[in-house]
Amino acid sequence: MYIGRFAPTPSGPLHFGSIVTAMASYLDAKHNNGKWKVRIDDIDSPRILEGSELAILKKLENLGLHWDDKISRQSENIKEYKNALEALKKKNLTYNCRCSRKKILESTQSDSDELTYNNHCRNRQYPPSHTSSIRLIANYKSTNFNDRAQGPQCHNINNSINDFIIKRSDQLYAYQFTVVIDDELQSVNNIVRGTDLLNSTIKQYCLNSILNFSKKTYMHVPIAIINNQKLSKGNGDKLNSNNLSLILVEGLKFLKQKIQKDIEDGSPEEILKYASDNWNTKPFQKLRSIELNPTQCLIVDNTRT
Ligand code: GLU
Ligand code: ZN
């Protein structure tokens, strides 16, 4: 059975971009007679904004994006993270890293927005400490996969570079690590999310196979941008409309879905039923981002501009 999910970080209320991502994962799951689960990514404490979990869940409910099964939270999975980390340590696949972000920036030749680490500490045998991070000795062989929207993802990564962090120097488990365990625990087999996470999928793919977890299918949908910048909960981008049907219809237009005129006045549930029956992933193939149109901008309260 298809099992999909939406995994918001409660760093602020949902904005139009996150609603589009939620809709895409919901519609893809429902179109495939699957389940759609919700997980709250709540362990990155510096990013958490109090009250936003409730606001997010309420908004999803109001929009008719009803989830299956019970909500899960990363904060409930700490024991599993610990066990997985121990298992990786036992296999000698981890090491302690003392490099600061600044130091890595200085040594990296990569011009992408993701830092490429040169495995500086791999063979240094530093003892564990409360100020160092833990990295995974990555194996990027056979991490090529086909993204259902972005096409074949081939990685010509030299296997000797870019071991990635699984426990941060502030001693919090890293997103790349937790997400793989969370998805496995929820039996998720289809991951639909924004293209802002496409580049890190290779790390998750790699970890997923090291941990012998079941294979997942990926689809990265275009992200919403305004003046060339992506919307962000943490930056204070909010929804500026309470018209739920309008938000859903604009979300469908953003995802380039066919819309019947009379459906626009329907209830959120009616709109979503129509949209899941008619869900089509072809119109957004290969699109990484889409600039919002003027009506869509109206439903974004962009406090940065
Ligand atoms: N919690 C992540 C975010 O809000 C998404 C995680 C994921 O979909 O893998 O950006
Ligand atoms: Zn290091």
Short mmCIF file of N, CA and C in Angstrom, two decimals, residues 24 39 43 79 81 103 110 120 127 145 153-154 167 176 184 219 234 243 252 279 296 304:
data_model
loop_
_atom_site.label_atom_id
_atom_site.label_comp_id
_atom_site.label_asym_id
_atom_site.label_seq_id
_atom_site.Cartn_x
_atom_site.Cartn_y
_atom_site.Cartn_z
N ALA A 24 0.37 18.47 -2.52
CA ALA A 24 0.95 17.54 -3.49
C ALA A 24 1.11 16.15 -2.87
N ARG A 39 3.67 13.97 10.25
CA ARG A 39 4.69 13.87 11.30
C ARG A 39 5.16 15.28 11.62
N ILE A 43 12.36 18.15 16.63
CA ILE A 43 13.53 18.09 17.54
C ILE A 43 14.58 19.16 17.28
N LYS A 79 14.71 7.26 21.24
CA LYS A 79 15.32 5.96 21.52
C LYS A 79 15.76 5.26 20.23
N TYR A 81 16.60 6.75 17.43
CA TYR A 81 17.79 7.44 16.89
C TYR A 81 19.05 6.92 17.59
N LYS A 103 35.50 26.61 9.17
CA LYS A 103 36.68 25.90 8.68
C LYS A 103 36.35 25.11 7.41
N SER A 110 33.48 23.71 -3.35
CA SER A 110 32.16 23.59 -3.96
C SER A 110 31.49 24.96 -4.03
N HIS A 120 38.03 15.61 6.60
CA HIS A 120 39.22 15.98 7.36
C HIS A 120 39.45 15.10 8.59
N PRO A 127 38.37 11.60 20.33
CA PRO A 127 37.44 11.01 21.29
C PRO A 127 36.10 11.77 21.25
N PHE A 145 18.92 7.40 -8.41
CA PHE A 145 17.51 7.05 -8.32
C PHE A 145 16.72 7.90 -9.30
N GLN A 153 18.35 10.96 -11.21
CA GLN A 153 19.33 11.68 -10.41
C GLN A 153 20.59 10.84 -10.35
N CYS A 154 21.59 11.28 -11.10
CA CYS A 154 22.83 10.51 -11.15
C CYS A 154 23.89 11.27 -10.39
N LYS A 167 24.93 13.54 13.96
CA LYS A 167 24.64 14.19 15.24
C LYS A 167 25.42 15.49 15.27
N GLN A 176 19.17 14.91 8.35
CA GLN A 176 19.45 13.85 7.36
C GLN A 176 19.36 12.46 7.97
N GLU A 184 10.95 5.34 8.04
CA GLU A 184 10.89 3.88 8.19
C GLU A 184 9.92 3.49 9.31
N MET A 219 9.46 11.98 -4.98
CA MET A 219 9.01 12.97 -5.96
C MET A 219 9.19 14.35 -5.33
N GLY A 234 10.15 30.27 8.90
CA GLY A 234 11.05 30.95 9.84
C GLY A 234 11.27 32.42 9.51
N ASN A 243 -9.78 32.41 3.19
CA ASN A 243 -10.67 31.77 2.22
C ASN A 243 -10.06 30.42 1.82
N LEU A 252 -3.75 24.45 -6.45
CA LEU A 252 -3.89 23.57 -7.62
C LEU A 252 -3.38 24.27 -8.88
N TRP A 279 -5.68 14.11 -10.37
CA TRP A 279 -4.26 14.42 -10.08
C TRP A 279 -3.36 13.99 -11.25
N GLN A 296 -1.67 34.88 -6.37
CA GLN A 296 -1.08 34.04 -5.32
C GLN A 296 -0.28 34.89 -4.34
N ARG A 304 8.93 40.27 4.58
CA ARG A 304 10.32 40.67 4.28
C ARG A 304 10.39 41.80 3.27
#
